[in-house]
PDB file of C-alpha atoms in Angstrom:
ATOM      1  CA  UNK L1335      94.526 159.767 144.012  1.00 56.00           C
ATOM      2  CA  UNK L1336      96.773 160.994 141.186  1.00 67.00           C
ATOM      3  CA  UNK L1337      99.657 163.239 142.263  1.00 86.00           C
ATOM      4  CA  UNK L1338      99.382 166.798 140.995  1.00 95.00           C
ATOM      5  CA  UNK L1339     102.161 167.891 138.619  1.00 96.00           C
ATOM      6  CA  UNK L1340     103.633 171.156 139.886  1.00 97.00           C
ATOM      7  CA  UNK L1341     104.744 173.533 137.117  1.00 97.00           C
ATOM      8  CA  UNK L1342     106.755 176.772 137.014  1.00 97.00           C
ATOM      9  CA  UNK L1343     106.365 179.050 133.979  1.00 97.00           C
ATOM     10  CA  UNK L1344     109.316 181.145 132.796  1.00 96.00           C
ATOM     11  CA  UNK L1345     108.633 183.630 129.980  1.00 95.00           C
ATOM     12  CA  UNK L1346     109.211 187.356 129.721  1.00 92.00           C
ATOM     13  CA  UNK L1347     105.796 187.894 128.092  1.00 92.00           C
ATOM     14  CA  UNK L1348     102.995 188.128 130.636  1.00 94.00           C
ATOM     15  CA  UNK L1349     100.387 187.251 127.999  1.00 93.00           C
ATOM     16  CA  UNK L1350     102.171 184.008 127.123  1.00 91.00           C
ATOM     17  CA  UNK L1351     102.392 183.049 130.798  1.00 94.00           C
ATOM     18  CA  UNK L1352      98.706 183.854 131.305  1.00 95.00           C
ATOM     19  CA  UNK L1353      97.709 181.648 128.373  1.00 93.00           C
ATOM     20  CA  UNK L1354      99.761 178.705 129.595  1.00 95.00           C
ATOM     21  CA  UNK L1355      98.527 179.155 133.161  1.00 96.00           C
ATOM     22  CA  UNK L1356      94.884 179.178 132.088  1.00 96.00           C
ATOM     23  CA  UNK L1357      95.361 175.960 130.113  1.00 96.00           C
ATOM     24  CA  UNK L1358      97.400 174.128 132.755  1.00 97.00           C
ATOM     25  CA  UNK L1359      95.401 175.190 135.807  1.00 96.00           C
ATOM     26  CA  UNK L1360      92.209 173.966 134.153  1.00 96.00           C
ATOM     27  CA  UNK L1361      93.556 170.385 134.470  1.00 96.00           C
ATOM     28  CA  UNK L1362      92.826 168.349 137.587  1.00 95.00           C
ATOM     29  CA  UNK L1363      96.325 166.861 137.642  1.00 96.00           C
ATOM     30  CA  UNK L1364      98.412 169.994 136.902  1.00 97.00           C
ATOM     31  CA  UNK L1365      98.993 173.120 138.984  1.00 97.00           C
ATOM     32  CA  UNK L1366     101.065 176.215 138.135  1.00 97.00           C
ATOM     33  CA  UNK L1367     102.916 177.031 141.353  1.00 97.00           C
ATOM     34  CA  UNK L1368     105.001 179.973 140.146  1.00 97.00           C
ATOM     35  CA  UNK L1369     105.850 182.350 137.305  1.00 97.00           C
ATOM     36  CA  UNK L1370     109.092 184.099 136.356  1.00 96.00           C
ATOM     37  CA  UNK L1371     109.990 186.660 133.704  1.00 93.00           C
ATOM     38  CA  UNK L1372     113.781 186.183 133.635  1.00 92.00           C
ATOM     39  CA  UNK L1373     116.413 183.530 134.259  1.00 92.00           C
ATOM     40  CA  UNK L1374     117.527 184.674 137.696  1.00 94.00           C
ATOM     41  CA  UNK L1375     113.950 184.736 138.933  1.00 95.00           C
ATOM     42  CA  UNK L1376     113.177 181.230 137.653  1.00 96.00           C
ATOM     43  CA  UNK L1377     116.305 179.791 139.310  1.00 96.00           C
ATOM     44  CA  UNK L1378     115.268 181.328 142.630  1.00 96.00           C
ATOM     45  CA  UNK L1379     111.720 180.012 142.236  1.00 96.00           C
ATOM     46  CA  UNK L1380     112.840 176.499 141.323  1.00 97.00           C
ATOM     47  CA  UNK L1381     115.220 176.343 144.284  1.00 96.00           C
ATOM     48  CA  UNK L1382     112.417 177.410 146.604  1.00 96.00           C
ATOM     49  CA  UNK L1383     109.533 175.399 145.131  1.00 96.00           C
ATOM     50  CA  UNK L1384     111.262 172.338 143.577  1.00 95.00           C
ATOM     51  CA  UNK L1385     108.533 171.894 140.922  1.00 97.00           C
ATOM     52  CA  UNK L1386     108.158 168.797 138.788  1.00 96.00           C
ATOM     53  CA  UNK L1387     108.341 170.659 135.472  1.00 96.00           C
ATOM     54  CA  UNK L1388     109.646 174.038 134.285  1.00 96.00           C
ATOM     55  CA  UNK L1389     108.389 175.486 131.004  1.00 96.00           C
ATOM     56  CA  UNK L1390     111.380 177.649 130.087  1.00 94.00           C
ATOM     57  CA  UNK L1391     111.496 180.355 127.421  1.00 92.00           C
ATOM     58  CA  UNK L1392     114.983 180.349 125.966  1.00 87.00           C
ATOM     59  CA  UNK L1393     115.164 184.075 125.224  1.00 85.00           C
ATOM     60  CA  UNK L1394     114.588 186.277 128.246  1.00 88.00           C
ATOM     61  CA  UNK L1395     116.178 189.572 129.353  1.00 84.00           C
ATOM     62  CA  UNK L1396     119.123 189.406 131.736  1.00 85.00           C
ATOM     63  CA  UNK L1397     119.945 185.783 132.466  1.00 87.00           C
ATOM     64  CA  UNK L1398     118.489 183.778 129.577  1.00 89.00           C
ATOM     65  CA  UNK L1399     116.792 180.405 129.624  1.00 91.00           C
ATOM     66  CA  UNK L1400     119.910 178.550 128.499  1.00 90.00           C
ATOM     67  CA  UNK L1401     121.955 179.791 131.458  1.00 93.00           C
ATOM     68  CA  UNK L1402     119.061 179.122 133.837  1.00 94.00           C
ATOM     69  CA  UNK L1403     118.737 175.587 132.461  1.00 93.00           C
ATOM     70  CA  UNK L1404     122.445 174.910 133.047  1.00 92.00           C
ATOM     71  CA  UNK L1405     122.176 176.225 136.611  1.00 95.00           C
ATOM     72  CA  UNK L1406     119.136 174.125 137.488  1.00 95.00           C
ATOM     73  CA  UNK L1407     120.385 170.954 135.757  1.00 91.00           C
ATOM     74  CA  UNK L1408     123.753 171.313 137.480  1.00 89.00           C
ATOM     75  CA  UNK L1409     122.233 171.436 140.980  1.00 92.00           C
ATOM     76  CA  UNK L1410     122.059 167.922 142.449  1.00 89.00           C
ATOM     77  CA  UNK L1411     119.320 169.055 144.845  1.00 91.00           C
ATOM     78  CA  UNK L1412     117.094 169.722 141.824  1.00 92.00           C
ATOM     79  CA  UNK L1413     117.691 166.384 140.094  1.00 87.00           C
ATOM     80  CA  UNK L1414     113.940 165.690 140.025  1.00 89.00           C
ATOM     81  CA  UNK L1415     113.088 168.910 138.162  1.00 94.00           C
ATOM     82  CA  UNK L1416     112.401 168.449 134.446  1.00 93.00           C
ATOM     83  CA  UNK L1417     112.877 171.389 132.068  1.00 93.00           C
ATOM     84  CA  UNK L1418     110.990 171.824 128.799  1.00 91.00           C
ATOM     85  CA  UNK L1419     112.321 174.560 126.530  1.00 88.00           C
ATOM     86  CA  UNK L1420     109.804 176.839 124.819  1.00 87.00           C
ATOM     87  CA  UNK L1421     110.974 178.138 121.463  1.00 83.00           C
ATOM     88  CA  UNK L1422     109.603 180.000 118.464  1.00 80.00           C
ATOM     89  CA  UNK L1423     111.577 177.959 115.931  1.00 69.00           C
ATOM     90  CA  UNK L1424     112.052 174.179 115.794  1.00 63.00           C
ATOM     91  CA  UNK L1425     115.598 174.264 114.468  1.00 60.00           C
ATOM     92  CA  UNK L1426     117.062 176.609 117.038  1.00 65.00           C
ATOM     93  CA  UNK L1427     120.724 176.221 117.915  1.00 70.00           C
ATOM     94  CA  UNK L1428     120.094 177.334 121.481  1.00 77.00           C
ATOM     95  CA  UNK L1429     117.526 174.586 121.972  1.00 75.00           C
ATOM     96  CA  UNK L1430     120.177 171.971 121.208  1.00 77.00           C
ATOM     97  CA  UNK L1431     122.526 173.624 123.696  1.00 80.00           C
ATOM     98  CA  UNK L1432     119.750 173.550 126.296  1.00 82.00           C
ATOM     99  CA  UNK L1433     119.103 169.839 125.753  1.00 81.00           C
ATOM    100  CA  UNK L1434     122.852 169.287 125.911  1.00 80.00           C
ATOM    101  CA  UNK L1435     122.836 171.136 129.228  1.00 82.00           C
ATOM    102  CA  UNK L1436     120.096 169.009 130.780  1.00 85.00           C
ATOM    103  CA  UNK L1437     116.699 170.045 129.424  1.00 88.00           C
ATOM    104  CA  UNK L1438     114.342 167.121 128.811  1.00 86.00           C
ATOM    105  CA  UNK L1439     113.074 168.367 125.475  1.00 81.00           C
ATOM    106  CA  UNK L1440     111.376 171.290 123.816  1.00 82.00           C
ATOM    107  CA  UNK L1441     108.094 172.594 122.482  1.00 84.00           C
ATOM    108  CA  UNK L1442     107.390 175.155 119.806  1.00 83.00           C
ATOM    109  CA  UNK L1443     105.329 177.951 121.387  1.00 83.00           C
ATOM    110  CA  UNK L1444     102.433 177.600 118.960  1.00 84.00           C
ATOM    111  CA  UNK L1445     102.012 173.895 119.720  1.00 84.00           C
ATOM    112  CA  UNK L1446      98.457 172.622 120.089  1.00 88.00           C
ATOM    113  CA  UNK L1447      97.091 172.736 123.677  1.00 91.00           C
ATOM    114  CA  UNK L1448      96.621 168.969 123.793  1.00 90.00           C
ATOM    115  CA  UNK L1449     100.281 168.494 122.824  1.00 86.00           C
ATOM    116  CA  UNK L1450     101.430 170.843 125.583  1.00 90.00           C
ATOM    117  CA  UNK L1451      99.431 168.909 128.170  1.00 92.00           C
ATOM    118  CA  UNK L1452     100.706 165.584 126.856  1.00 88.00           C
ATOM    119  CA  UNK L1453     104.276 166.899 126.993  1.00 87.00           C
ATOM    120  CA  UNK L1454     104.016 168.140 130.585  1.00 92.00           C
ATOM    121  CA  UNK L1455     102.610 164.808 131.716  1.00 90.00           C
ATOM    122  CA  UNK L1456     105.193 162.789 129.786  1.00 85.00           C
ATOM    123  CA  UNK L1457     108.142 164.743 131.153  1.00 86.00           C
ATOM    124  CA  UNK L1458     106.753 164.593 134.690  1.00 89.00           C
ATOM    125  CA  UNK L1459     106.623 160.788 134.373  1.00 83.00           C
ATOM    126  CA  UNK L1460     110.205 160.793 133.143  1.00 74.00           C
ATOM    127  CA  UNK L1461     109.444 158.027 130.675  1.00 57.00           C
ATOM    128  CA  UNK L1462     109.438 159.749 127.287  1.00 51.00           C
ATOM    129  CA  UNK L1463     111.441 162.161 125.199  1.00 52.00           C
ATOM    130  CA  UNK L1464     109.365 165.022 123.849  1.00 51.00           C
ATOM    131  CA  UNK L1465     108.836 165.010 120.092  1.00 55.00           C
ATOM    132  CA  UNK L1466     111.633 162.455 119.602  1.00 54.00           C
ATOM    133  CA  UNK L1467     111.793 162.704 115.814  1.00 57.00           C
ATOM    134  CA  UNK L1468     111.986 166.507 115.899  1.00 61.00           C
ATOM    135  CA  UNK L1469     114.489 166.523 118.738  1.00 58.00           C
ATOM    136  CA  UNK L1470     116.590 163.967 116.867  1.00 61.00           C
ATOM    137  CA  UNK L1471     116.537 166.166 113.761  1.00 65.00           C
ATOM    138  CA  UNK L1472     117.556 169.171 115.835  1.00 64.00           C
ATOM    139  CA  UNK L1473     120.482 167.287 117.380  1.00 63.00           C
ATOM    140  CA  UNK L1474     121.496 165.904 114.000  1.00 64.00           C
ATOM    141  CA  UNK L1475     121.480 169.444 112.628  1.00 65.00           C
ATOM    142  CA  UNK L1476     123.780 170.900 115.252  1.00 59.00           C
ATOM    143  CA  UNK L1477     125.827 167.996 116.625  1.00 59.00           C
ATOM    144  CA  UNK L1478     128.432 168.352 113.884  1.00 59.00           C
ATOM    145  CA  UNK L1479     128.955 172.073 114.398  1.00 57.00           C
ATOM    146  CA  UNK L1480     128.849 172.726 118.104  1.00 52.00           C
ATOM    147  CA  UNK L1481     131.187 175.472 119.175  1.00 48.00           C
ATOM    148  CA  UNK L1482     132.426 173.766 122.310  1.00 53.00           C
ATOM    149  CA  UNK L1483     133.782 170.229 122.531  1.00 51.00           C
ATOM    150  CA  UNK L1484     132.784 168.504 125.743  1.00 59.00           C
ATOM    151  CA  UNK L1485     133.812 165.197 127.272  1.00 64.00           C
ATOM    152  CA  UNK L1486     131.305 162.408 126.677  1.00 68.00           C
ATOM    153  CA  UNK L1487     130.963 159.413 129.013  1.00 74.00           C
ATOM    154  CA  UNK L1488     132.839 156.375 127.705  1.00 79.00           C
ATOM    155  CA  UNK L1489     130.441 153.866 126.206  1.00 88.00           C
ATOM    156  CA  UNK L1490     132.624 150.897 127.138  1.00 89.00           C
ATOM    157  CA  UNK L1491     130.729 150.699 130.435  1.00 93.00           C
ATOM    158  CA  UNK L1492     127.701 149.544 128.426  1.00 94.00           C
ATOM    159  CA  UNK L1493     126.953 146.035 127.239  1.00 95.00           C
ATOM    160  CA  UNK L1494     126.531 145.427 123.510  1.00 94.00           C
ATOM    161  CA  UNK L1495     122.754 145.242 123.975  1.00 96.00           C
ATOM    162  CA  UNK L1496     122.705 148.507 125.953  1.00 95.00           C
ATOM    163  CA  UNK L1497     124.643 150.258 123.170  1.00 95.00           C
ATOM    164  CA  UNK L1498     122.201 148.828 120.639  1.00 95.00           C
ATOM    165  CA  UNK L1499     119.251 150.095 122.659  1.00 95.00           C
ATOM    166  CA  UNK L1500     120.873 153.507 123.124  1.00 93.00           C
ATOM    167  CA  UNK L1501     121.259 153.851 119.351  1.00 91.00           C
ATOM    168  CA  UNK L1502     117.562 153.051 118.909  1.00 91.00           C
ATOM    169  CA  UNK L1503     116.652 155.673 121.520  1.00 88.00           C
ATOM    170  CA  UNK L1504     118.692 158.137 119.450  1.00 83.00           C
ATOM    171  CA  UNK L1505     116.610 157.161 116.415  1.00 81.00           C
ATOM    172  CA  UNK L1506     113.586 158.404 118.342  1.00 78.00           C
ATOM    173  CA  UNK L1507     112.083 154.984 119.103  1.00 83.00           C
ATOM    174  CA  UNK L1508     109.873 154.464 122.153  1.00 83.00           C
ATOM    175  CA  UNK L1509     110.369 151.534 124.522  1.00 88.00           C
ATOM    176  CA  UNK L1510     107.548 149.641 122.773  1.00 90.00           C
ATOM    177  CA  UNK L1511     109.130 150.240 119.361  1.00 90.00           C
ATOM    178  CA  UNK L1512     112.552 149.162 120.665  1.00 93.00           C
ATOM    179  CA  UNK L1513     110.977 145.998 122.070  1.00 94.00           C
ATOM    180  CA  UNK L1514     109.379 145.226 118.705  1.00 95.00           C
ATOM    181  CA  UNK L1515     112.637 145.857 116.825  1.00 95.00           C
ATOM    182  CA  UNK L1516     114.688 143.616 119.147  1.00 95.00           C
ATOM    183  CA  UNK L1517     112.022 140.962 119.787  1.00 95.00           C
ATOM    184  CA  UNK L1518     112.039 141.535 123.548  1.00 95.00           C
ATOM    185  CA  UNK L1519     109.346 142.666 125.991  1.00 95.00           C
ATOM    186  CA  UNK L1520     108.700 146.404 126.549  1.00 92.00           C
ATOM    187  CA  UNK L1521     109.782 145.938 130.173  1.00 94.00           C
ATOM    188  CA  UNK L1522     113.111 144.470 129.039  1.00 96.00           C
ATOM    189  CA  UNK L1523     113.613 147.387 126.648  1.00 94.00           C
ATOM    190  CA  UNK L1524     112.824 149.847 129.439  1.00 92.00           C
ATOM    191  CA  UNK L1525     115.304 148.087 131.732  1.00 95.00           C
ATOM    192  CA  UNK L1526     118.094 148.362 129.131  1.00 96.00           C
ATOM    193  CA  UNK L1527     117.357 152.069 128.639  1.00 94.00           C
ATOM    194  CA  UNK L1528     117.335 152.693 132.392  1.00 93.00           C
ATOM    195  CA  UNK L1529     120.621 150.839 132.896  1.00 95.00           C
ATOM    196  CA  UNK L1530     122.297 152.803 130.112  1.00 95.00           C
ATOM    197  CA  UNK L1531     121.095 156.064 131.669  1.00 91.00           C
ATOM    198  CA  UNK L1532     122.407 155.092 135.111  1.00 92.00           C
ATOM    199  CA  UNK L1533     125.796 153.934 133.798  1.00 93.00           C
ATOM    200  CA  UNK L1534     126.299 157.121 131.754  1.00 91.00           C
ATOM    201  CA  UNK L1535     124.857 159.505 134.333  1.00 87.00           C
ATOM    202  CA  UNK L1536     122.172 160.729 131.911  1.00 85.00           C
ATOM    203  CA  UNK L1537     119.343 162.687 133.503  1.00 81.00           C
ATOM    204  CA  UNK L1538     116.796 161.361 131.018  1.00 81.00           C
ATOM    205  CA  UNK L1539     116.306 160.033 127.492  1.00 83.00           C
ATOM    206  CA  UNK L1540     117.016 163.428 125.934  1.00 81.00           C
ATOM    207  CA  UNK L1541     120.527 163.448 127.375  1.00 82.00           C
ATOM    208  CA  UNK L1542     120.994 159.824 126.314  1.00 85.00           C
ATOM    209  CA  UNK L1543     120.301 160.932 122.727  1.00 82.00           C
ATOM    210  CA  UNK L1544     122.880 163.710 123.040  1.00 81.00           C
ATOM    211  CA  UNK L1545     125.483 161.244 124.352  1.00 85.00           C
ATOM    212  CA  UNK L1546     124.721 158.869 121.472  1.00 85.00           C
ATOM    213  CA  UNK L1547     125.518 161.574 118.910  1.00 80.00           C
ATOM    214  CA  UNK L1548     128.468 163.127 120.691  1.00 79.00           C
ATOM    215  CA  UNK L1549     130.135 159.768 121.312  1.00 82.00           C
ATOM    216  CA  UNK L1550     129.834 158.828 117.635  1.00 80.00           C
ATOM    217  CA  UNK L1551     127.586 155.852 118.384  1.00 85.00           C
ATOM    218  CA  UNK L1552     125.176 157.316 115.841  1.00 81.00           C
ATOM    219  CA  UNK L1553     125.815 159.888 113.138  1.00 74.00           C
ATOM    220  CA  UNK L1554     123.650 162.817 112.089  1.00 65.00           C
ATOM    221  CA  UNK L1555     121.875 162.181 108.790  1.00 58.00           C
ATOM    222  CA  UNK L1556     124.088 163.294 105.939  1.00 49.00           C
ATOM    223  CA  UNK L1557     127.191 163.581 108.169  1.00 46.00           C
TER     224      UNK L1557
END
């Protein structure tokens, strides 16, 4: 029997939450276990329910989604919780900050229902970065003008092949595409990605992409 993916919705608009709930609850493998209308409420819910996925609006009254994301991602007890940022605009500076802070990716609010379902399932599996090409463009857009410099894990802990694979992840390639590029098996590519994540302390592929840009391993287009 397939495990049910437990989801918490965080959005200050009740109508938006109702629409997402109706879509998600109609799936056999997904269940909405809680709703929140502000950042403080979602943090309390996540600590109590430990869901698999949080769909997080970035702009909410009081404590916003960015602060809530930092709080959840910084709690070791919630390491298994994956956060997907909901945004109105693709190129949103706050979305980059949220990914930098530990979110697994983002979705534009008017995304097609099938894409939302695919995203929730992908993030719950922990094996894919949401919309990699769009996320890469977002990071490339803002990586060169972030307001706050932060320490990045030293890449010298990685082997040459792991650095090579990390750069391909930052290009938005999947494990299968990396395998094809390097003439290795998909399982070997996945192993290299996993080892790089463990060595650098990255929560997921999204954070690995951030590290790749911030360390200078790859450069934003046009930089």
